Structures are given as C-alpha cells and as structure tokens.
Short mmCIF file of C-alpha atoms in Angstrom, two decimals:
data_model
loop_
_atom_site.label_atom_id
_atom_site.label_comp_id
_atom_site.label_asym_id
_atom_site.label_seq_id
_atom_site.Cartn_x
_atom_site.Cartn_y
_atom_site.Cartn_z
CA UNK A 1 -15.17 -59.88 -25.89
CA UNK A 2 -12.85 -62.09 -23.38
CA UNK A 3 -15.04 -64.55 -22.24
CA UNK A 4 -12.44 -65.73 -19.95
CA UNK A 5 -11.68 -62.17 -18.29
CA UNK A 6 -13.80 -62.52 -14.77
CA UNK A 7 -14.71 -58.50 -14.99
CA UNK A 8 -16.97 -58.85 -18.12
CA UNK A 9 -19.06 -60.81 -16.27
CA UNK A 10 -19.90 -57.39 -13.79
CA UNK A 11 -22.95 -55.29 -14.72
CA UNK A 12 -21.38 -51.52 -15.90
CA UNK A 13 -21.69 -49.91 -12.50
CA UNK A 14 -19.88 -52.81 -10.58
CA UNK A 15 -17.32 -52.64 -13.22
CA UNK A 16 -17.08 -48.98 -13.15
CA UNK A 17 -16.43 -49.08 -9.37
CA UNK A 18 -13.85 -52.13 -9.61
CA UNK A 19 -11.46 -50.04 -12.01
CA UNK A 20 -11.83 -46.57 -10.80
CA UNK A 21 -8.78 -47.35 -8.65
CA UNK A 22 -6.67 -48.47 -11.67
CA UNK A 23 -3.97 -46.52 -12.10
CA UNK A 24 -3.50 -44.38 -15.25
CA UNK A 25 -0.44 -46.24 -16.17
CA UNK A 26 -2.28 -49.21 -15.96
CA UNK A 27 -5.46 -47.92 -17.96
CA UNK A 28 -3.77 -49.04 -22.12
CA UNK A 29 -2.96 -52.61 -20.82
CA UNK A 30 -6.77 -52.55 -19.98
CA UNK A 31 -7.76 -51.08 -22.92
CA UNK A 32 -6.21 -53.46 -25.14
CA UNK A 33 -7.46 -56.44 -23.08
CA UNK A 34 -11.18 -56.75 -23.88
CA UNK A 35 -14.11 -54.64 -25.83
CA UNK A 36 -16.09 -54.36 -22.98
CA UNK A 37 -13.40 -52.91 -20.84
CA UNK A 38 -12.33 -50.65 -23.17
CA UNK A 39 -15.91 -48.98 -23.67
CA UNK A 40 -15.87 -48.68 -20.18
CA UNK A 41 -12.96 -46.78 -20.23
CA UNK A 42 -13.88 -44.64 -22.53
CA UNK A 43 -17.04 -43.75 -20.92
CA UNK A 44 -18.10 -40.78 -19.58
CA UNK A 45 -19.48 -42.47 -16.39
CA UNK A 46 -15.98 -43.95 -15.82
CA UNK A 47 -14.06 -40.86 -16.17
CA UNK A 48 -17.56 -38.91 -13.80
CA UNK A 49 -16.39 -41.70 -10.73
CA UNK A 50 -12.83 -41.08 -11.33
CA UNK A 51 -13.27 -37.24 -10.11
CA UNK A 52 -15.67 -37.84 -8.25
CA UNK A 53 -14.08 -40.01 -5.88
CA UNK A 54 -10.44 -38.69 -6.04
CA UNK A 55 -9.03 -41.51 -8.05
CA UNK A 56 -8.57 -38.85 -11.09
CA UNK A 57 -4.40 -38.43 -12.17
CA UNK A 58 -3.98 -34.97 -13.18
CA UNK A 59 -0.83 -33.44 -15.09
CA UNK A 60 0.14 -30.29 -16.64
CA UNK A 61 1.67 -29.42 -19.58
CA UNK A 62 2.87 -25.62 -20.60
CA UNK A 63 2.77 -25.34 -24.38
CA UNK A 64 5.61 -23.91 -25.29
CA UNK A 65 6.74 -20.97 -28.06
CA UNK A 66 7.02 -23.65 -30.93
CA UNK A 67 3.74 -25.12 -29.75
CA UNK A 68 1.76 -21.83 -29.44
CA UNK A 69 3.30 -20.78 -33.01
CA UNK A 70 2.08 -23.62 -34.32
CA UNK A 71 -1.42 -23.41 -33.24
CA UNK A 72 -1.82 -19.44 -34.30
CA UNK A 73 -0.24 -21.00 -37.42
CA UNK A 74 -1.58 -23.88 -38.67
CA UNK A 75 -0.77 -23.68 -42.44
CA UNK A 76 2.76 -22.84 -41.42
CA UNK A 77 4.30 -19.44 -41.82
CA UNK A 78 2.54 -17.09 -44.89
CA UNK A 79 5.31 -16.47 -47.50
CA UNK A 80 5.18 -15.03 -50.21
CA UNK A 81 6.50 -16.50 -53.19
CA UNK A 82 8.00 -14.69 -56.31
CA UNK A 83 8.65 -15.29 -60.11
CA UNK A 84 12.21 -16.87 -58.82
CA UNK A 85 10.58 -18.86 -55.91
CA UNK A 86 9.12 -22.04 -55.15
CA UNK A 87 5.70 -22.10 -55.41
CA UNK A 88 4.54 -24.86 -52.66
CA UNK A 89 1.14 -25.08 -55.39
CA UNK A 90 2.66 -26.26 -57.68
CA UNK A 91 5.04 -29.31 -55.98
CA UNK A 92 7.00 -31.61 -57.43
CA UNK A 93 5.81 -35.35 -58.79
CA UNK A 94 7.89 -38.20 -58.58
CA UNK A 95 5.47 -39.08 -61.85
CA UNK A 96 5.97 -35.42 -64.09
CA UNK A 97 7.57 -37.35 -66.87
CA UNK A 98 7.81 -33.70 -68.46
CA UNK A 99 10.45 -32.45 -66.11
CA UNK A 100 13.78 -32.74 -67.25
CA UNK A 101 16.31 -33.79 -64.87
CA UNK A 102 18.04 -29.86 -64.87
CA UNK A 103 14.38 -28.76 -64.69
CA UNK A 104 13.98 -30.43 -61.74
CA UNK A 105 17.53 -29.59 -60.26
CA UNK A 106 16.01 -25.82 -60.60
CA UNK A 107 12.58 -26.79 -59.05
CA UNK A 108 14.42 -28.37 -56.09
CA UNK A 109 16.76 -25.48 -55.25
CA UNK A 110 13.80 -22.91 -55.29
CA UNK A 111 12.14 -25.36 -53.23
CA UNK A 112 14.81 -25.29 -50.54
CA UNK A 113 15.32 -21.71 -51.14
CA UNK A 114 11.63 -21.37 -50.41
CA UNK A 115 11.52 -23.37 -47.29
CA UNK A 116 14.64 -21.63 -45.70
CA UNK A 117 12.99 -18.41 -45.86
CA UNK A 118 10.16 -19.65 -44.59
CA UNK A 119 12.25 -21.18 -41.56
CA UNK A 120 13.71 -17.95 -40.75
CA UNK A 121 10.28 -15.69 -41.37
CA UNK A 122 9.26 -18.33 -38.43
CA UNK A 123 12.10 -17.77 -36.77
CA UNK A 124 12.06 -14.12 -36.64
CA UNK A 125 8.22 -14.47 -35.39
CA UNK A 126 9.31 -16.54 -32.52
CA UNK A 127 11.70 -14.06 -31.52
CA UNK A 128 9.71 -11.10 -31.75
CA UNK A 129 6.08 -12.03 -30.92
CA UNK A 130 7.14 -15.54 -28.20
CA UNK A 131 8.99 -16.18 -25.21
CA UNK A 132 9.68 -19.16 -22.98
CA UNK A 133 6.31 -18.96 -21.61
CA UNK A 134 4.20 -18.80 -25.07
CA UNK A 135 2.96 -15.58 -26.54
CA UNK A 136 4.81 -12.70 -25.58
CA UNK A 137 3.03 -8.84 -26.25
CA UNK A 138 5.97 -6.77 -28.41
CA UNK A 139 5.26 -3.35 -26.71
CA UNK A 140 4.94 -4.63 -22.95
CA UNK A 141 6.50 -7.65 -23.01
CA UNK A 142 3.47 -9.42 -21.25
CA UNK A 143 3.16 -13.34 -21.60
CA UNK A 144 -0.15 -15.18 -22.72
CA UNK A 145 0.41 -18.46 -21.23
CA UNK A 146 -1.38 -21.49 -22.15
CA UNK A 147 -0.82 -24.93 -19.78
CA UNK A 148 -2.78 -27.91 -21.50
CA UNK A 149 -4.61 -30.58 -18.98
CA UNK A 150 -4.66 -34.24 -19.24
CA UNK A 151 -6.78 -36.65 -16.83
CA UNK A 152 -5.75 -40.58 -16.99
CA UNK A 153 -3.57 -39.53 -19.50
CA UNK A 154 -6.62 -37.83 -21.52
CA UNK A 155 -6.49 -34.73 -22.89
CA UNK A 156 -9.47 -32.83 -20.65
CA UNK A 157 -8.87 -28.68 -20.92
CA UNK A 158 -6.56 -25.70 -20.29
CA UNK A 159 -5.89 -23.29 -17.94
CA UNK A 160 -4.40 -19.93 -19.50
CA UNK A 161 -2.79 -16.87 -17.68
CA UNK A 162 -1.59 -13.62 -18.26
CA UNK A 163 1.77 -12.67 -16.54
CA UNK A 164 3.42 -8.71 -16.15
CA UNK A 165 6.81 -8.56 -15.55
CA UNK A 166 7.49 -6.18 -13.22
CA UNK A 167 9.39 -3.68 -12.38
CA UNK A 168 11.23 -4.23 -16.04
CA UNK A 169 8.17 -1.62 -16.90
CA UNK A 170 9.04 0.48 -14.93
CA UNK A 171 5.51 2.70 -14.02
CA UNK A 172 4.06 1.02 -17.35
CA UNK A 173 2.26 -1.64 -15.70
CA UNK A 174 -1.34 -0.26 -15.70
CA UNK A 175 -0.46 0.53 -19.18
CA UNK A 176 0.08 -2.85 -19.71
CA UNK A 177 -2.60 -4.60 -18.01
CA UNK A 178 -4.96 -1.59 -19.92
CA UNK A 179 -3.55 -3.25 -23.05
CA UNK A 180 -4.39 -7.09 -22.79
CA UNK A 181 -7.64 -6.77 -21.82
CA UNK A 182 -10.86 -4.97 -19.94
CA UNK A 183 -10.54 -7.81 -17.56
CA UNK A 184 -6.87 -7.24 -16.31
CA UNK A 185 -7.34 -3.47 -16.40
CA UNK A 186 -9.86 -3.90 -13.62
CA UNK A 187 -7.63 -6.35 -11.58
CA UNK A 188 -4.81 -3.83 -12.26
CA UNK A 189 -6.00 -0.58 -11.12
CA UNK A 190 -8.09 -1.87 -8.23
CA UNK A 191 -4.90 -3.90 -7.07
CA UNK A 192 -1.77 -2.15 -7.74
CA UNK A 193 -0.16 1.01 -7.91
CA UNK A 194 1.13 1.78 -11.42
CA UNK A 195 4.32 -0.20 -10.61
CA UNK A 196 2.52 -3.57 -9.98
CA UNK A 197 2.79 -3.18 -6.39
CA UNK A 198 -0.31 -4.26 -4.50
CA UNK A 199 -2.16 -1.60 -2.58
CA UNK A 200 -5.06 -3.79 -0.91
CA UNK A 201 -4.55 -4.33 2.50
CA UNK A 202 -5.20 -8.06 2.13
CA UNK A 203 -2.42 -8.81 0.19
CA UNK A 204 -0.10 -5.99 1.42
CA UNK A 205 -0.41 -7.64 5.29
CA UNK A 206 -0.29 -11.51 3.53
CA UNK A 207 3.57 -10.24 1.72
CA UNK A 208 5.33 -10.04 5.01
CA UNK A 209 8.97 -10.77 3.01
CA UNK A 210 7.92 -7.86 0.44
CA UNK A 211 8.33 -10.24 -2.72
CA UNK A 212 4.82 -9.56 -4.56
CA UNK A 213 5.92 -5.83 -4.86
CA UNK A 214 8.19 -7.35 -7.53
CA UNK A 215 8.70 -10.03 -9.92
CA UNK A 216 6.02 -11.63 -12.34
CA UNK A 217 2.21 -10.88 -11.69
CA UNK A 218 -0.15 -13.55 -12.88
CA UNK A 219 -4.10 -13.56 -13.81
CA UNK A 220 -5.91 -16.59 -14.69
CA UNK A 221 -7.66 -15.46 -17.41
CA UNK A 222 -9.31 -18.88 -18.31
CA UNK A 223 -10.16 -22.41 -17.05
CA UNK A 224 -11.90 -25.05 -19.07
CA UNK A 225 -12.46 -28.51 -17.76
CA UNK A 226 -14.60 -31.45 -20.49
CA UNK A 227 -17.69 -31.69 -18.06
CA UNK A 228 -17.09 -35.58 -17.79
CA UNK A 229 -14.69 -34.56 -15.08
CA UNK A 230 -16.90 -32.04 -13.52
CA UNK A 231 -19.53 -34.73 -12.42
CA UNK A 232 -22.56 -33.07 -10.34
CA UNK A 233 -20.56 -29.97 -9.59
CA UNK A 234 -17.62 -31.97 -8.02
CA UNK A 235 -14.46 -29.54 -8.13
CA UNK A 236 -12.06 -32.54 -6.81
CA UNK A 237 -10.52 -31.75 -11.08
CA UNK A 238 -10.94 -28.54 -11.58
CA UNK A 239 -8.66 -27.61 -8.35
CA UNK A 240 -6.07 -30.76 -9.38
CA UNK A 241 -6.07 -29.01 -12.85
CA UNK A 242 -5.23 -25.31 -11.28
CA UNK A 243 -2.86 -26.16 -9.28
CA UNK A 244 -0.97 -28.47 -11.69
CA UNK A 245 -1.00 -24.75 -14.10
CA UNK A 246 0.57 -22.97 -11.74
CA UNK A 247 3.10 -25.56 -10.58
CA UNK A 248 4.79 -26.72 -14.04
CA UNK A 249 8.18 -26.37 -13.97
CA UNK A 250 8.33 -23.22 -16.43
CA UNK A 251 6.48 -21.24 -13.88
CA UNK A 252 8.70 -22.01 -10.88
CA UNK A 253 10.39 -18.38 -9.78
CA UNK A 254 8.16 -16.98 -13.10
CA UNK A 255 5.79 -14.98 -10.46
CA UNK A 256 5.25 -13.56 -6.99
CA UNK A 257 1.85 -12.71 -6.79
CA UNK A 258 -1.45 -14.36 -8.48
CA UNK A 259 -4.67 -13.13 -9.32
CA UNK A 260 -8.22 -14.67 -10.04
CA UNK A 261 -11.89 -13.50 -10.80
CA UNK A 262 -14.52 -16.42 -10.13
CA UNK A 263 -15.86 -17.43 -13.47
CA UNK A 264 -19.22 -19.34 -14.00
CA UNK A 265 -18.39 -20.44 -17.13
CA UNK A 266 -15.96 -22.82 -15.45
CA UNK A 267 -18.99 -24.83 -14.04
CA UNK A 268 -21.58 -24.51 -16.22
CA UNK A 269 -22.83 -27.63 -18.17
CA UNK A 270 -23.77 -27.90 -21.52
CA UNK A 271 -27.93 -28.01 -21.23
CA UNK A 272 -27.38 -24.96 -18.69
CA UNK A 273 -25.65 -23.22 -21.78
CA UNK A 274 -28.37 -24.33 -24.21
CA UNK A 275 -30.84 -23.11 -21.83
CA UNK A 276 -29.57 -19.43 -21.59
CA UNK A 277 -29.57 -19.28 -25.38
CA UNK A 278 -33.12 -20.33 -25.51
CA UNK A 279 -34.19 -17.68 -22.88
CA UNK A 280 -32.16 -15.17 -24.98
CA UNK A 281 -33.94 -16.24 -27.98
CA UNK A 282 -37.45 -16.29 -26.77
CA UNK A 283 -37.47 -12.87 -24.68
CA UNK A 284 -37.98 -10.93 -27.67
CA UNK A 285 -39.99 -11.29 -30.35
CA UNK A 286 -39.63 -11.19 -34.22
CA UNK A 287 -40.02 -7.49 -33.64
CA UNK A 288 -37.48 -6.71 -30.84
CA UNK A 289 -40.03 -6.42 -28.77
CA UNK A 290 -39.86 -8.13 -25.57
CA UNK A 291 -42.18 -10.86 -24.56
CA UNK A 292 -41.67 -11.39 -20.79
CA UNK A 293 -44.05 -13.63 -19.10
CA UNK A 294 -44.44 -15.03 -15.28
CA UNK A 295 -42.90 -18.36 -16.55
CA UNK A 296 -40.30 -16.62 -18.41
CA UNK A 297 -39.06 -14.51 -15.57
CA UNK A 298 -39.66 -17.63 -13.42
CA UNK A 299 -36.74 -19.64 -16.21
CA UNK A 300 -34.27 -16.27 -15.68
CA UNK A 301 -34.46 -16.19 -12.40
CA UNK A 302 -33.43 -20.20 -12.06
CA UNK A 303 -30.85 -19.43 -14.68
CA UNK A 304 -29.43 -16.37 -12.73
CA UNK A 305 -29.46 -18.09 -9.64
CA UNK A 306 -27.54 -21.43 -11.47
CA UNK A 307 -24.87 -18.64 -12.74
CA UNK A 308 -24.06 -17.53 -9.22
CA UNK A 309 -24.04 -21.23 -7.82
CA UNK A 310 -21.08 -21.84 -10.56
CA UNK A 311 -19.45 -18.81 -9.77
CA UNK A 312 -19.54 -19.85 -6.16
CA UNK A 313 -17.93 -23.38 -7.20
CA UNK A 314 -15.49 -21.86 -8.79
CA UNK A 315 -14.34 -19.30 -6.01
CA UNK A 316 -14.27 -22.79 -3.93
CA UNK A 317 -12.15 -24.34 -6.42
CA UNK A 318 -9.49 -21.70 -6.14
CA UNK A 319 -9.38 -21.42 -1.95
CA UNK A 320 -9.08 -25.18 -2.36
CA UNK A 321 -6.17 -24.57 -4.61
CA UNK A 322 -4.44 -22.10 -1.79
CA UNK A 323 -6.13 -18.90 -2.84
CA UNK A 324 -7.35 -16.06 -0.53
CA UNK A 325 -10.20 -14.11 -0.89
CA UNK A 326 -9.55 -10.48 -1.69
CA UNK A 327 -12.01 -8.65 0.73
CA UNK A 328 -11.92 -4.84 -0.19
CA UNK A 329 -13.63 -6.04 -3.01
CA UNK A 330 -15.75 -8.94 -2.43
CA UNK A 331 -19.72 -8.71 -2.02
CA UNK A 332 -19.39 -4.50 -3.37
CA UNK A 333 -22.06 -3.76 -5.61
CA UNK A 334 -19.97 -4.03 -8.44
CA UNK A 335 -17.67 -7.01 -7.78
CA UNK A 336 -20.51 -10.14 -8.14
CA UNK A 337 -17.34 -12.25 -8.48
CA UNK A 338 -15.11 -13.43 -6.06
CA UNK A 339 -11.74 -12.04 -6.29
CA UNK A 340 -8.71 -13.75 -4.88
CA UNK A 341 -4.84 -14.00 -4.78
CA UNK A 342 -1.88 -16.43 -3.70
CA UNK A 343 1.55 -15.62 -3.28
CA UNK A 344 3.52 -18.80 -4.19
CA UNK A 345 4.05 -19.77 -0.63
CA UNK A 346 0.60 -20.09 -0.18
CA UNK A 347 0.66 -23.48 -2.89
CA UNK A 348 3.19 -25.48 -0.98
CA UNK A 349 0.50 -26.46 1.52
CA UNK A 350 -1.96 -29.61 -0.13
CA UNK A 351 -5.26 -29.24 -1.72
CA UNK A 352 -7.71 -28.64 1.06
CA UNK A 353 -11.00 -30.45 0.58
CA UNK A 354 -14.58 -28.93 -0.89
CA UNK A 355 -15.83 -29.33 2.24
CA UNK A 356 -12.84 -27.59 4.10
CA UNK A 357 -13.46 -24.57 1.30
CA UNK A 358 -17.23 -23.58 2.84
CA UNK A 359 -15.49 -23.19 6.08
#
C-alpha cells in the first residue's frame, strides 16, 4: 500500500472510473505501483466498466499449425520406443553413479536418436493433418481455425471458424461441409450449390463483382467471451473480438464469403447455465417420470425466453460487426436463429453501435 499515491485514497468505484481510461500499455506500470491498484485491476468490476464504456483494447491472435499441434498434443508426439531406443522413462541422471561413461555415450545417442524421430513423426503430422491456418481435414482439405482473444492485454476467449476452399473441390463442397459437422451441412445446402456458390438471393444480389462464387467460405462455428467483459449484456467486446478474428493478417485474401448462425451460448452467464441444469434435473423424477408443475413451467418459460434474448444479442453483435441478415431463412419455422453473411467488403466500414444494430 502507497500511502503517498493520491488514487488509494478513492473509494473502489471512483477509482474504477479514474483508470478505465488507462491505456493497456499503461495498465503493468500500474500494476506494479501499489496493492490496491493492482486488485483493482484485476477485478472483475474493472475489466465490466472497461467494455462497458468502450475503453476495452481488443487484439487477435490466429494460433498457428505449431500452436494448434501443440494443444491436440500436449505430451508431445506418441512414439513408440523399441529394445534399441530411448526410453524417455527411464532418463538419464547427472547422479547414476552406475553408468559408465560408454554406457552413457550409448544412452545419449538413443536419446537423440529417439528425439529425432520424434521431430520428424511431428513433422510429418504437421504436414499432413495442418496448414497455415491451423487444423487442416486430410480428405477435403477444410481448415479448423482457431484466433485467441486478449482484452487489456488479458487473455479473455476465442473465436473459431471453419473455412472451404473452393472451387479446388471441385462439386465436393457439400461433401465437405456434410463432413465437419451437422451445423455446416445445414449452412451448406441451404446456401450453396454443390460448388460453394451461393444460391440465396440475399447474398447473390449483395456479390455484385461475383467474388463469393469463389475463393474461401468461412463459418463461425464458435465465440466465447470470459463474462467479465460481457457486463449486463453489453456486446461493445464481443463485436471488437469478431471482428479482430476475421481481420488478422492470416485471413486477409483467405475468404470471400462468411457465414454465421446466432448462438445463445455466446451470451449466456454462468447462474443462467446453472439454472437450466437445475430445471433439467428437477423435471423428472427418480423414476423418469416427469414432474411438471405451474412454477416449473413458469422457470422454463423465463429460461426459454432468456435463451432467445441471447440469441438476439448475439445476431446484434454480428450486424454490428458488418454482417447481413440472411432473409430466406430468418423467422421460418425451423430457423429460430438468425442467419447472416459478410462478404469482406462489408468489414472495411467501422463497428456500428448496439443501438445502431436494433435499427
């Protein structure tokens, strides 16, 4: 505690307001400076104003291929080791006084031996199962993209997206979209022809240069924002954090034509998620049976009507990002969720504002 520093002296809120326009680059100097400060910095309440009143620094990162590989791969690549290998159990002590010094010549070359096949098992994965972009699908060549998210220099979420190449399929792209996932063989076949080229009138009209016939097609298949940032429903992140995803350098030229379902997940808060479980868990019984009741129906129908408030938010979040609304298929029976595509034109214009997004 720096006694001296005029800001401990403010009660929490004051304080809060006096640094939300800090600068990130600013934020370690401040951190280092006093206990007080940096508890307030590391508060939840601190990082809630920061979105909330547009103050929040947002950047992108794409993980690359050595990055992805090394999250599916943790341990490190799974080689096998034989009779005339090195077995990484069984490692080498600076203290094994029973080693003789040509025993330990021998245990050293297996070692390498073992860790250059290792190095080229990892290589070969990289080649065959990642691109540029991250994963990369052996049979259609599709890329599972993953861009990390950082607020105030914080890590804060992920966006991830699935992108087609197209026409290097040829008439394989429903093929391919059937193959990643139930999700993207929806978008696919009510979208596109089996070339990738969109059929929708919507987009057909918005493509008046003919480039989204061609090229990559990307789906956001996730976004996932810590709820610090997401402070009473405020989207001001959420869109910052999309748009950075599909702006990183790696992308640039990487795709023509972008797709997105609303998701409600992107909005919902933890108690709303521990509510749903318990209205799972209490509708039925210890038999199966289930045990609806006015107030029960009355907690369901809050909880139903919470889901399609998030799934709104997060339709707003992506026309504040530059999106369109897809309207053959919004508001059908079976299309709850908003729909929506850009073409990449559509991103060079700013962020509109939440308000701007009802309009």
């Amino acid at each position: 505690f720096d006694g001296t520093n005029p800001l401990v002296s403010l009660p929490p809120d004051a304080l809060i307001s006096v640094l939300c326009r800090v600068p990130a680059c600013d934020h370690t100097a401040l951190w280092n400076s006093c206990r007080y400060l940096r508890e307030t910095l590391d508060s939840d309440a601190y990082a809630s104003e920061r979105a909330a009143t547009a103050w929040a620094e947002v950047t992108a990162h794409l993980v690359s291929r050595e990055e992805m590989y090394d999250l599916d791969h943790p341990d490190g690549s799974l080689l096998e080791y034989d009779d005339d290998s090195y077995n990484p159990d069984d490692d080498i002590s600076d203290d094994d006084d029973d080693l003789t010094e040509e025993e330990r010549a021998v245990k050293e070359a297996r070692k390498r031996r073992w860790e250059d096949k290792r190095e080229q098992q990892r290589l070969e994965v990289l080649e065959t199962y990642y691109s540029e972009l991250g994963r990369c699908d052996e049979s259609y060549k599709y890329d599972d993209i993953r861009v990390d998210i950082q607020v105030d220099g914080i890590k804060a979420g992920l966006v991830t997206f699935v992108r087609i190449p197209r026409p290097l399929l040829g008439d394989l792209f429903l093929h391919a979209a059937d193959a990643h996932s139930q999700e993207l063989q929806e978008v696919g076949w009510k979208l596109c022809d089996k070339r990738g080229r969109p059929k929708v009138r919507s987009i057909k009209e918005a493509d008046t240069d003919g480039k989204a016939k061609r090229g990559g097609f990307l789906h956001v298949t996730k976004v996932r924002i810590r709820e610090a940032y997401r402070p009473s429903d405020n989207t001001n992140v959420v869109s910052s954090a999309v748009r950075a995803a599909l702006t990183v350098p790696e992308l640039e030229g990487k795709w023509t034509l972008a797709t997105a379902m609303s998701d409600m997940s992107v909005y919902l808060t933890n108690d709303d998620e521990k509510r749903m479980k318990i209205i799972t868990r209490e509708s039925f019984d210890s038999n199966g049976a289930a045990t609806d009741t006015s107030a029960r129906e009355d907690e369901k129908r809050k909880h139903d009507e919470r889901g399609e408030e998030c799934t709104k938010l997060d339709a707003r979040t992506f026309l504040r990002v530059g999106y369109k609304q897809i309207p053959e298929v919004v508001g059908t029976k079976n299309h709850t969720n908003a729909w929506l595509f850009a073409l990449p034109q559509f991103l060079e214009k700013p962020i509109i504002s939440h308000e701007e997004s009802l309009a």
